Each structure stands twice: as C-alpha cells, then as structure tokens.
PDB file of C-alpha atoms and ligand atoms in Angstrom:
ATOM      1  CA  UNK A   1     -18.359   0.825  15.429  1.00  0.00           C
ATOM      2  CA  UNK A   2     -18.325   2.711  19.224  1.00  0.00           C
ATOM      3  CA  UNK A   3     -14.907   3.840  20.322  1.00  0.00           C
ATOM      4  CA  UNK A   4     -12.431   4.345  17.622  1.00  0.00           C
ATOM      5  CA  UNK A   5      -8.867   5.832  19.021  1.00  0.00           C
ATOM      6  CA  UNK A   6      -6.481   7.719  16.757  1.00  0.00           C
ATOM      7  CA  UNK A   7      -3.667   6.115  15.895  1.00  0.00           C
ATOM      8  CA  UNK A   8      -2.318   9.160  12.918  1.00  0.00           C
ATOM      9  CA  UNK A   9      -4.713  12.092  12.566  1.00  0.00           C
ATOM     10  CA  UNK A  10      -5.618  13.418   9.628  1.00  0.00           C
ATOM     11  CA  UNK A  11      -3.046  16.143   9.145  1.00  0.00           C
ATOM     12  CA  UNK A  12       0.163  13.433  10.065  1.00  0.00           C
ATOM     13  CA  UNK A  13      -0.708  11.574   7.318  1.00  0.00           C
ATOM     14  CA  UNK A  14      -1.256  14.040   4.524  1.00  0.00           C
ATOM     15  CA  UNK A  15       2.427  16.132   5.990  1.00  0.00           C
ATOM     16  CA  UNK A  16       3.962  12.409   5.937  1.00  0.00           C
ATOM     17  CA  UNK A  17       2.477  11.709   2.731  1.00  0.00           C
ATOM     18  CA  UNK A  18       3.585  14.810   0.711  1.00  0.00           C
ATOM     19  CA  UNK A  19       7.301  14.362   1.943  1.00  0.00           C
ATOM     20  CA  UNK A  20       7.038  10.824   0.603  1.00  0.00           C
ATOM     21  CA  UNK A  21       5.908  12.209  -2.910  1.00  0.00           C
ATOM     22  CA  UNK A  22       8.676  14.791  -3.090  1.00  0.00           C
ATOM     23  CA  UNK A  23      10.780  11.861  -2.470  1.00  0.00           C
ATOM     24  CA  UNK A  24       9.489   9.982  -4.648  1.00  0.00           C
ATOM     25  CA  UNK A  25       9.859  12.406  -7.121  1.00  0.00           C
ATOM     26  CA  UNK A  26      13.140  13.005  -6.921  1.00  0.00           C
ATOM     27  CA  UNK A  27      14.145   9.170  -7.674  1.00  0.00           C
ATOM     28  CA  UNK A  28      12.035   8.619 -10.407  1.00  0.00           C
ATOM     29  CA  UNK A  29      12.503  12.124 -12.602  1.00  0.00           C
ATOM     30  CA  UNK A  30      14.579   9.797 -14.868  1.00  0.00           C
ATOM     31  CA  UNK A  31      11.786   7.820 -15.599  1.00  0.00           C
ATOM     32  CA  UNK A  32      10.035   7.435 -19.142  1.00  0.00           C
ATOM     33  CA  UNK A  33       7.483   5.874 -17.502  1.00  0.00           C
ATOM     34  CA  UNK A  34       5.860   5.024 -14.196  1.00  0.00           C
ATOM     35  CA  UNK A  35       3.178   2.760 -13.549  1.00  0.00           C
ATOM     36  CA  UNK A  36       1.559   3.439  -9.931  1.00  0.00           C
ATOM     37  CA  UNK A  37       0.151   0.485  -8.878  1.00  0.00           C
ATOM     38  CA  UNK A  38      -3.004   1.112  -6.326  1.00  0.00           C
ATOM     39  CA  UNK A  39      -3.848  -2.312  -4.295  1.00  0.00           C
ATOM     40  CA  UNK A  40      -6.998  -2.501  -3.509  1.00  0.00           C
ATOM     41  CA  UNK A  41      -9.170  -1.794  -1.530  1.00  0.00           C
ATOM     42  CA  UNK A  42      -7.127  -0.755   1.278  1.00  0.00           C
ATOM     43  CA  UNK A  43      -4.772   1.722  -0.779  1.00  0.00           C
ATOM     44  CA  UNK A  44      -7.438   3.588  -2.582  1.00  0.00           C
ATOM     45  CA  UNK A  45      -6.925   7.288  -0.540  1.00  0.00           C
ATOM     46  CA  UNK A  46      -3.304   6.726   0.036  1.00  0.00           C
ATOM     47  CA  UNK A  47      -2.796   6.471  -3.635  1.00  0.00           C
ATOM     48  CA  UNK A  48      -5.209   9.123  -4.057  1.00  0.00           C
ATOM     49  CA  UNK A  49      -3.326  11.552  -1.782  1.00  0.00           C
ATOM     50  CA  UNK A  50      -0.005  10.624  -2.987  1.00  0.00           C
ATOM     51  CA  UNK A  51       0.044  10.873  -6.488  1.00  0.00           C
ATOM     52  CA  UNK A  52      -0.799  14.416  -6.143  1.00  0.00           C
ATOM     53  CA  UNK A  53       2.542  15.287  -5.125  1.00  0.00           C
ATOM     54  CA  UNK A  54       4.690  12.494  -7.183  1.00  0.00           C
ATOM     55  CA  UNK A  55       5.291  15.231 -10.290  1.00  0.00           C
ATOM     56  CA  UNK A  56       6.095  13.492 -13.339  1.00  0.00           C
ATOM     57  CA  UNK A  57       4.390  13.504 -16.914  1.00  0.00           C
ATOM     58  CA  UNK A  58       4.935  10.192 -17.528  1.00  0.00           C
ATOM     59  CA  UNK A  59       2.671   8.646 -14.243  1.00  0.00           C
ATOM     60  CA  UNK A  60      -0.228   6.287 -15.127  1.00  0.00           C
ATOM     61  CA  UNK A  61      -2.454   4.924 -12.165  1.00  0.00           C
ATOM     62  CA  UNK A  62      -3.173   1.386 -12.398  1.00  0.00           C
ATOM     63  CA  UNK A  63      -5.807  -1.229 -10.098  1.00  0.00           C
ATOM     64  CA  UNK A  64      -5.288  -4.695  -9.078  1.00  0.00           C
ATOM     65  CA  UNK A  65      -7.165  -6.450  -6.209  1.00  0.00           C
ATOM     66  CA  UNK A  66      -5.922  -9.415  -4.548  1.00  0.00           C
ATOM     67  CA  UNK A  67      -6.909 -11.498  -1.763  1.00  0.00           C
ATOM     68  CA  UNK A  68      -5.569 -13.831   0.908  1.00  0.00           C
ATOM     69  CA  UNK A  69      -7.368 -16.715   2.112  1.00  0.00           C
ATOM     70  CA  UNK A  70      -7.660 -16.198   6.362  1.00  0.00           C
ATOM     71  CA  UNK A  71      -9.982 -14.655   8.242  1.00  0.00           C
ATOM     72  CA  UNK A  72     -10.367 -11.044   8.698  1.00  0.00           C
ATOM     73  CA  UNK A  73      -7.451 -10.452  10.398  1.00  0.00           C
ATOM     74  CA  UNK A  74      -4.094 -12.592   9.488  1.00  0.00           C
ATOM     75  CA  UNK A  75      -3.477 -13.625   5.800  1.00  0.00           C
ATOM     76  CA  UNK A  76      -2.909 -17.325   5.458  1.00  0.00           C
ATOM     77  CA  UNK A  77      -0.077 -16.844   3.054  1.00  0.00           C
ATOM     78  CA  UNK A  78      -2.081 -17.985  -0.176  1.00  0.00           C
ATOM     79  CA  UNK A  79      -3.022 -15.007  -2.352  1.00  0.00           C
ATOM     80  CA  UNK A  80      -5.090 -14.985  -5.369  1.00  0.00           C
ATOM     81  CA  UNK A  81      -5.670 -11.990  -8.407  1.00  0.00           C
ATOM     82  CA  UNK A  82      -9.213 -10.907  -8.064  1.00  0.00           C
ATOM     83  CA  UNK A  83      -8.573  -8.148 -10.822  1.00  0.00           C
ATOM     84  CA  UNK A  84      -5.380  -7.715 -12.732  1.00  0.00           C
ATOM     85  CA  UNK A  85      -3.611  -4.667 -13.924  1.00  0.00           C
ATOM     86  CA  UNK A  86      -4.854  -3.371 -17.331  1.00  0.00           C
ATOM     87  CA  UNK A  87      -1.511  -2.127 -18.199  1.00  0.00           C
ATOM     88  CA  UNK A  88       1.792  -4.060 -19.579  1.00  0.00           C
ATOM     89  CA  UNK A  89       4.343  -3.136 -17.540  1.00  0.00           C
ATOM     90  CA  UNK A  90       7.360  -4.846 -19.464  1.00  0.00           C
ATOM     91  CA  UNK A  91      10.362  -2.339 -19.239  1.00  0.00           C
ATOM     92  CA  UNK A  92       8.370  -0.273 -17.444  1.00  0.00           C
ATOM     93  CA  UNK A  93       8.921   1.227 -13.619  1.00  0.00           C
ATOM     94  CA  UNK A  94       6.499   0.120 -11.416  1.00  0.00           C
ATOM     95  CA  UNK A  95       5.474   0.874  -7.743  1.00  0.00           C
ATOM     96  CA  UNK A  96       3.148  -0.818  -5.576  1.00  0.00           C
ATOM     97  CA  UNK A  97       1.627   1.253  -3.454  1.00  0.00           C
ATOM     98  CA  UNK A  98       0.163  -0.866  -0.293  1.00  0.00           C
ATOM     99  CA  UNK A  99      -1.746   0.044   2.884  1.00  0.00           C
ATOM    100  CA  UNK A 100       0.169  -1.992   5.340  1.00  0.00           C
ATOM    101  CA  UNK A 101       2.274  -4.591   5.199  1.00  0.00           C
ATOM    102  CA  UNK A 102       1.560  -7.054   8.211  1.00  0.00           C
ATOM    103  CA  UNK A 103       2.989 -10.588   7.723  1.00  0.00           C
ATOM    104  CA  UNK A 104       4.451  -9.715   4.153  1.00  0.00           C
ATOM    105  CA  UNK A 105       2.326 -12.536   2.470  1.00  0.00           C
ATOM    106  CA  UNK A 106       0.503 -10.732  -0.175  1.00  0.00           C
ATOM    107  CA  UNK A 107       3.294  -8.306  -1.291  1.00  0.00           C
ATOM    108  CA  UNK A 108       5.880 -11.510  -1.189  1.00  0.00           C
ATOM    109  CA  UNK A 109       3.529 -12.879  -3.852  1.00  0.00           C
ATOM    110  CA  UNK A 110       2.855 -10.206  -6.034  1.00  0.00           C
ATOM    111  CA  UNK A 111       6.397  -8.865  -6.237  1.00  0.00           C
ATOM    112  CA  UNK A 112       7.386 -12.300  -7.594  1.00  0.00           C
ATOM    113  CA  UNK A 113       4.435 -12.134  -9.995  1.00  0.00           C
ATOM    114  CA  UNK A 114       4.864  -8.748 -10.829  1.00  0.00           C
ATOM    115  CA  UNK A 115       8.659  -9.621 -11.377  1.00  0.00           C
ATOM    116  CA  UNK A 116       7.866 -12.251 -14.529  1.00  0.00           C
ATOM    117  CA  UNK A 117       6.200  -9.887 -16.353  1.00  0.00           C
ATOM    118  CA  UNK A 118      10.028  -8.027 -16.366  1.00  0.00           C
ATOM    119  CA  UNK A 119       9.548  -4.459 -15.693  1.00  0.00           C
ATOM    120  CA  UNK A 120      12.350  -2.222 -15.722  1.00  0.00           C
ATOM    121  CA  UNK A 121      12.139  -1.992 -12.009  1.00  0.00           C
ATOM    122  CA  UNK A 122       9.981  -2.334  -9.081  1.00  0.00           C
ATOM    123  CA  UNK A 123       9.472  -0.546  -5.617  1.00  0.00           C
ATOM    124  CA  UNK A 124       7.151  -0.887  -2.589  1.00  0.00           C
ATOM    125  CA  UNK A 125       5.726   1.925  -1.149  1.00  0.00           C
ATOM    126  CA  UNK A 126       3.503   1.203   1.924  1.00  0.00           C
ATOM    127  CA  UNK A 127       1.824   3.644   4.337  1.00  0.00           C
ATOM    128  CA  UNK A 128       1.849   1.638   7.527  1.00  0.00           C
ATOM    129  CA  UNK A 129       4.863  -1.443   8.335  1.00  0.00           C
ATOM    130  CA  UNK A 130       3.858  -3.838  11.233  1.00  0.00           C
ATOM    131  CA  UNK A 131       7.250  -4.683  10.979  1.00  0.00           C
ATOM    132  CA  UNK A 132       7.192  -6.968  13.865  1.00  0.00           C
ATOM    133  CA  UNK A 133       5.084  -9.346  12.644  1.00  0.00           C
ATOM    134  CA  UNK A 134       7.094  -9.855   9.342  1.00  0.00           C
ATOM    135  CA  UNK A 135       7.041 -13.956   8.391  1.00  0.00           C
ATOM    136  CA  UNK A 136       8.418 -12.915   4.629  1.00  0.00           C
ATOM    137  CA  UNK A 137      11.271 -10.849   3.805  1.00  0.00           C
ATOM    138  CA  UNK A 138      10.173  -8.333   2.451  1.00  0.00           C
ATOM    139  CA  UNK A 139      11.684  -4.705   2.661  1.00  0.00           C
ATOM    140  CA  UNK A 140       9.346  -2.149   1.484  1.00  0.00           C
ATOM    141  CA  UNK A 141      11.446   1.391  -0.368  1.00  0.00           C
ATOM    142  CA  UNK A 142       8.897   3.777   1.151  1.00  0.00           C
ATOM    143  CA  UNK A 143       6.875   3.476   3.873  1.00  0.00           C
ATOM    144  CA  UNK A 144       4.920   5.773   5.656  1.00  0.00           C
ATOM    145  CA  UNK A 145       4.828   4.889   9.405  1.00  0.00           C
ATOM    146  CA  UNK A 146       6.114   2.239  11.268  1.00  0.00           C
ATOM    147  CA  UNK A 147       3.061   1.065  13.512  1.00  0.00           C
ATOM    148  CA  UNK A 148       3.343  -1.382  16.622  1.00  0.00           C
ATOM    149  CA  UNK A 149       1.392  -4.960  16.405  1.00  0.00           C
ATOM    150  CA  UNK A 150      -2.060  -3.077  16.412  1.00  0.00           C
ATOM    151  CA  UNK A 151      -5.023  -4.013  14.166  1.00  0.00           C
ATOM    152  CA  UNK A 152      -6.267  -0.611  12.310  1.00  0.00           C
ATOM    153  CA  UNK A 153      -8.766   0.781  10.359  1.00  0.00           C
ATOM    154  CA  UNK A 154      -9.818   3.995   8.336  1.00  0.00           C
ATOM    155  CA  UNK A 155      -8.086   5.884   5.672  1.00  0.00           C
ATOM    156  CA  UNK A 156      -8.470   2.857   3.259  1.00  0.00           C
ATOM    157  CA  UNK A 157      -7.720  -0.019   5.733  1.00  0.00           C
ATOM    158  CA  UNK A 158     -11.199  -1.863   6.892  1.00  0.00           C
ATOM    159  CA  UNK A 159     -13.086  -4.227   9.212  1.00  0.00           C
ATOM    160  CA  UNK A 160     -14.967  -6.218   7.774  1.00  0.00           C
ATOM    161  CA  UNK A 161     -15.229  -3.921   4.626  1.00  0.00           C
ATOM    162  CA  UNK A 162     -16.254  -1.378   7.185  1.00  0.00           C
ATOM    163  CA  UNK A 163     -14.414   1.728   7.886  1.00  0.00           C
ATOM    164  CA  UNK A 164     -12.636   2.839   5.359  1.00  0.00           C
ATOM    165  CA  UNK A 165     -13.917   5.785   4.913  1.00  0.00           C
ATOM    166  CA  UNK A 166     -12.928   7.014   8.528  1.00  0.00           C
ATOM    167  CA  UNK A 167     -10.553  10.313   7.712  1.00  0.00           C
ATOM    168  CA  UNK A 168      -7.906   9.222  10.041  1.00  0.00           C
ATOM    169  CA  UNK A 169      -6.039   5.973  10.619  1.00  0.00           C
ATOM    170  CA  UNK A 170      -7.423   4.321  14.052  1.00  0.00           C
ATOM    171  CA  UNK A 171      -7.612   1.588  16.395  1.00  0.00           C
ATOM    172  CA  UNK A 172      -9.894  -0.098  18.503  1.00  0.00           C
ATOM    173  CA  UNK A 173      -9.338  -1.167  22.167  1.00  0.00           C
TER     174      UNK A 173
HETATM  175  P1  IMP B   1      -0.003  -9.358   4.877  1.00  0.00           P
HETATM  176  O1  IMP B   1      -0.157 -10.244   3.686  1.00  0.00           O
HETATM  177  O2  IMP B   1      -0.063 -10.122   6.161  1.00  0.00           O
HETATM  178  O3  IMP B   1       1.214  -8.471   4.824  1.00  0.00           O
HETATM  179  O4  IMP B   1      -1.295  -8.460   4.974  1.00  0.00           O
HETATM  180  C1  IMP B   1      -1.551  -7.484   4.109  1.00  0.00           C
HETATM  181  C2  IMP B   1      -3.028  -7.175   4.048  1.00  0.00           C
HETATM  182  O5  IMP B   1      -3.742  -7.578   5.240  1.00  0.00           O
HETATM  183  C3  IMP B   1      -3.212  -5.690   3.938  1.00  0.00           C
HETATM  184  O6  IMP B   1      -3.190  -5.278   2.592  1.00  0.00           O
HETATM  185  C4  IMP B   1      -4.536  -5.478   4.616  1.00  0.00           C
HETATM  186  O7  IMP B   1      -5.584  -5.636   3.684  1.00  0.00           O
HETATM  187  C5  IMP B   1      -4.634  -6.565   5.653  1.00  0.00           C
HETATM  188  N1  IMP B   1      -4.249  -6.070   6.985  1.00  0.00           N
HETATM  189  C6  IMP B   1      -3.154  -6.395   7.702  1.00  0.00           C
HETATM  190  N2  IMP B   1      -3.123  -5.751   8.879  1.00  0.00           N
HETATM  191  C7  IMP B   1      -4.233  -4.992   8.913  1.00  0.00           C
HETATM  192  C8  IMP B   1      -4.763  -4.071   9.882  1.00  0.00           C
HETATM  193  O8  IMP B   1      -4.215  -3.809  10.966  1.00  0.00           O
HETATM  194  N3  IMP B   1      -5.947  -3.487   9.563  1.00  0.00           N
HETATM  195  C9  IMP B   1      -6.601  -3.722   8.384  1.00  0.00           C
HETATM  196  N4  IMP B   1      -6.129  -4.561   7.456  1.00  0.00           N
HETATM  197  C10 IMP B   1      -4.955  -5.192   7.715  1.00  0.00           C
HETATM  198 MG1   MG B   2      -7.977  -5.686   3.784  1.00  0.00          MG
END
C-alpha cells in the first residue's frame, strides 16, 4: 500500500481519546455495571486505548463481529451477527464502541437488536462520523472526530483486511 496521507496522527487521537474517557467517566460513575461493547474488527485499538482511561470497577469488555453485505467500501444496509456478545446485558449499561459510522447501517441494526435484549441503557461511542453520508438516523453520544466523505484506514479501520495495524488514521489519494 504506496502513499498513505495522515488524516489524525498518532498523538491527536490518543489526546482526543483520553478526553473522551474522562468524559465518559464522569456519566457513567453511577453505574453498577458497564458493558463495553468492542465491534469488530475495526474498533479493536480504539477500545483498547479507551478503556484505559474510562475508570470504573464495574467495566467488562465484551466482542461482537458483524458484517454488511456490499463491497469493500459502502454497506448495503443488510447486517448479519458473525459472533455475538458472551455477556447478558439485561438491565445492564451498555456502550458500543464503533470505528466509524459511514451510512449508519450497521449501528441502525444493532442498536435495535441490542435494544430487545432490554438493557438499562445504551450509548454509541464512535471514533470517526462521516456524517455526511448518513442514510439512517442515527446520532452517536460520543464521537471522536468528525471526518469529511473520505475512505480511511489504520488504527483499526482496513482495506481489504489490510491496514489496520497502521499507528495513525490515514487516507489514500
Ligand atoms: P455503515 O454501516 O455504512 O455506517 O458502515 C460502518 C462500517 O463500514 C464500519 O464499521 C467500517 O467497517 C466500514 N467503513 C465505513 N467507512 C469506512 C472507511 O472510510 N474506511 C474503512 N472502513 C469503513
Ligand atoms: Mg470494516
């Protein structure tokens, strides 16, 4: 992969990041107990980076992987639960924790399945919005960084399963 630009360096994310985990925080120190849901692939170092400031006792990581049908680069709207969470999160708080959300597909799904299984509440934290291209409505309660139409990679987000491990989040021209 020749050419990769920098969108957010390494050290933007990780100041943005730990301001989003103080807030975080602060809005769940009520809670008895806090399921952090990591979507995978994508999310796997956000999660990983963010936790580490969200301070509470009662935190519990948890995995699911979904997938939309589409090519490699727009969802087609259907989504389907490649793994499920291992956790029952009835009366429980819960927050997704997403890479990007592009057209809103896959989140608009999973909050309404992650809604019938009645957990005490549920938030969206996301580290990139391409808000413009929004065909659901959905209104994340964190995000990270609003990005323009762009198609990036690195810090989690991939080509073609490729790239992910690239440090910072970037773009090709
Ligand atoms: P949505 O369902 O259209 O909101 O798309 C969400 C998913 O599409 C994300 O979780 C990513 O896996 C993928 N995606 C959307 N935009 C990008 C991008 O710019 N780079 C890499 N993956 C993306
Ligand atoms: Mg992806």
């Amino acid at each position: 992969m020749e050419d990769i630009k920098v969108l957010i360096d390494e050290e933007k994310l990780l100041n943005r990041i730990k301001i989003l985990g103080e807030q975080i925080t602060k809005d769940y120190k009520k809670s008895k107990e806090l399921i952090v849901v990591c979507i995978l692939k994508g999310s796997l170092y956000f999660t990983a980076d963010l936790t580490k400031h969200i301070k509470n006792n009662n935190l519990k990581i948890d995995f699911m992987k979904v997938s939309s049908y589409g090519d490699e680069f727009i969802s087609s709207g259907k989504v389907k639960i490649i793994k499920d969470l291992d956790t029952d999160i009835k009366n429980k708080d819960v927050l997704i924790i997403e890479d990007i959300i592009d057209t809103g597909n896959t989140l608009y799904y999973l909050k309404n399945e992650l809604n019938t299984r009645n957990p005490k509440s549920l938030k969206i934290c996301t580290l990139l919005d391409k808000k413009s291209r929004r065909q659901k409505d959905i209104t994340p309660d964190y995000i990270g960084f609003e990005i323009e139409d762009k198609f990036v990679i690195g810090y989690g987000l991939d080509y073609k399963d490729l790239c992910r491990n690239i440090p910072y989040v970037g773009y090709i021209e």
